[in-house]
Amino acid sequence: MGATKTEHFTAKQNKLATLAKALGHPARIAIFDYLLKVDTCICGDIVNELPLAQPTISQHLKELKNAGLIKGSVEGNAICYCIDETVLEILQKYFNNISSKIDMKKSNCC
Amino acid sequence: MGATKTEHFTAKQNKLATLAKALGHPARIAIFDYLLKVDTCICGDIVNELPLAQPTISQHLKELKNAGLIKGSVEGNAICYCIDETVLEILQKYFNNISSKIDMKKSNCC
DNA sequence: AATCTATATCGTAATATTGCAATTAAATAA
DNA sequence: TTATTTAATTGCAATATTACGATATAGATT
């Protein structure tokens, strides 16, 4: 054991969990914050911004990329990363949907 | 190594990461789904709904509770769980904020 | 009290994540 | 060609997560 039993859940549930998991680390939230702060995409300078070694950041970027949250394009010998809006929309809609569903409930307990 | 270096990041970044991480597992997304589907709080029947053993679900509920995403109240010899809206709002606002920030950008790359 | 029912905790095995030094790969600059 | 720069990959140690059987706890029921 130890491995997540993804086969028991729906594709949507697994997708959402993957996205949430990808953002479930402060370094990856910090990468997102930086991507939003700077007006263009990041091209390497993120290594100087975060208090982690270059291989570690490269790994975090890889995970964000695997989840589909960011996309990267080669820019000379540097690589330019930025947020992928389409995938982010899934999360946005999910939480907005939850909030409206909760609001409609009469909250008859807790 | 192996432990997350939370001390290097802001309280807000760590908080968001904790919340996202708590939802970063399909079983916990499924628990959320079920909490929204049934009109009242769940009282035990979630063990029959999910394809996981009772101790495993208890553990997942504990993690959601630790993150502040759900709250539980004793209801006889059963326990009644439901979503905590206030904490959920943090996530909702975060993703809405990101989306609006991205929309304002002229997307001059990628 | 004895029993049932619901949930939590303990202990532990299997697996995943985090972090980094060392190295590699690929494009640029000299 | 030979650096130099930038980012990915490899390998590995430390730690965390996932899952569940066994057991414990707490309230309800008989």
Coordinates of C-alpha atoms in Angstrom, one line a residue, chain B:
Chain B
M1 CA 15.7 16.3 3.5
G2 CA 12.2 15.3 2.3
A3 CA 10.4 17.7 4.6
T4 CA 8.9 20.8 3.1
K5 CA 10.8 24.0 3.9
T6 CA 7.8 26.0 5.0
E7 CA 9.9 28.5 6.9
H8 CA 11.0 30.1 3.7
F9 CA 7.6 31.0 2.5
T10 CA 4.9 33.5 3.6
A11 CA 2.1 32.5 6.0
K12 CA -0.4 33.0 3.1
Q13 CA 1.6 30.8 0.8
N14 CA 1.8 28.1 3.4
K15 CA -1.9 28.4 4.2
L16 CA -2.9 28.1 0.5
A17 CA -0.6 25.2 0.0
T18 CA -2.0 23.4 3.0
L19 CA -5.6 23.8 1.8
A20 CA -4.7 22.7 -1.8
K21 CA -2.8 19.8 -0.4
A22 CA -5.7 18.7 1.7
L23 CA -7.8 18.5 -1.5
G24 CA -5.0 16.9 -3.4
H25 CA -6.4 13.4 -3.1
P26 CA -9.3 11.9 -5.0
A27 CA -10.8 10.4 -1.9
R28 CA -11.0 13.8 -0.3
I29 CA -12.5 15.3 -3.4
A30 CA -15.0 12.5 -3.3
I31 CA -15.8 13.3 0.3
F32 CA -16.4 16.9 -0.7
D33 CA -18.6 15.8 -3.6
Y34 CA -20.7 13.7 -1.2
L35 CA -20.9 16.5 1.3
L36 CA -22.4 18.7 -1.4
K37 CA -24.7 16.0 -2.9
V38 CA -26.5 15.1 0.4
D39 CA -28.5 18.0 1.7
T40 CA -27.4 17.6 5.3
C41 CA -24.0 16.7 6.8
I42 CA -22.7 13.3 6.6
C43 CA -23.0 11.0 9.6
G44 CA -21.0 7.9 9.0
D45 CA -22.6 6.7 5.8
I46 CA -19.6 8.0 3.9
V47 CA -17.8 4.8 4.7
N48 CA -20.4 2.9 2.7
E49 CA -20.1 5.4 -0.2
L50 CA -16.4 5.3 -0.7
P51 CA -14.4 2.3 -1.8
L52 CA -11.9 2.5 1.1
A53 CA -11.7 0.9 4.5
Q54 CA -13.1 2.7 7.5
P55 CA -9.7 3.6 9.1
T56 CA -8.6 5.1 5.8
I57 CA -11.6 7.3 5.5
S58 CA -11.3 8.4 9.1
Q59 CA -7.7 9.4 8.3
H60 CA -8.8 11.4 5.2
L61 CA -11.5 13.1 7.3
K62 CA -8.9 14.0 9.9
E63 CA -6.8 15.7 7.3
L64 CA -9.6 17.7 5.9
K65 CA -10.5 18.7 9.4
N66 CA -6.9 19.7 10.2
A67 CA -6.8 21.9 7.2
G68 CA -10.0 23.5 8.4
L69 CA -12.0 22.5 5.3
I70 CA -14.6 20.5 7.2
K71 CA -15.9 20.7 10.7
G72 CA -17.4 17.9 12.7
S73 CA -19.9 17.8 15.6
V74 CA -20.9 14.9 17.8
E75 CA -24.4 13.7 17.0
G76 CA -25.2 10.9 19.4
N77 CA -22.7 8.2 18.9
A78 CA -22.1 9.3 15.3
I79 CA -20.2 12.3 14.1
C80 CA -21.6 14.9 11.7
Y81 CA -19.2 16.5 9.2
C82 CA -19.8 19.4 6.9
I83 CA -17.8 21.8 4.8
D84 CA -16.5 24.9 6.5
E85 CA -17.4 27.8 4.2
T86 CA -15.1 30.4 5.7
V87 CA -12.0 28.5 4.9
L88 CA -13.2 27.5 1.5
E89 CA -13.6 31.1 0.7
I90 CA -9.8 31.5 0.8
L91 CA -9.5 29.1 -2.1
Q92 CA -12.4 30.6 -4.0
K93 CA -11.0 34.1 -3.8
Y94 CA -7.5 32.9 -4.7
F95 CA -8.5 31.4 -7.9
N96 CA -10.9 34.2 -8.9
N97 CA -8.1 36.6 -8.2
I98 CA -5.7 34.7 -10.4
S99 CA -8.1 34.6 -13.2
S100 CA -8.8 38.3 -13.2
K101 CA -5.1 39.1 -13.0
I102 CA -4.5 36.9 -16.0
D103 CA -7.3 38.5 -17.9
M104 CA -5.8 41.9 -17.4
K105 CA -2.5 40.8 -18.8
K106 CA -2.0 41.3 -22.5
S107 CA -0.5 37.8 -22.6
N108 CA 2.6 39.0 -24.5
C109 CA 4.2 35.6 -24.6
C110 CA 3.6 31.9 -24.6

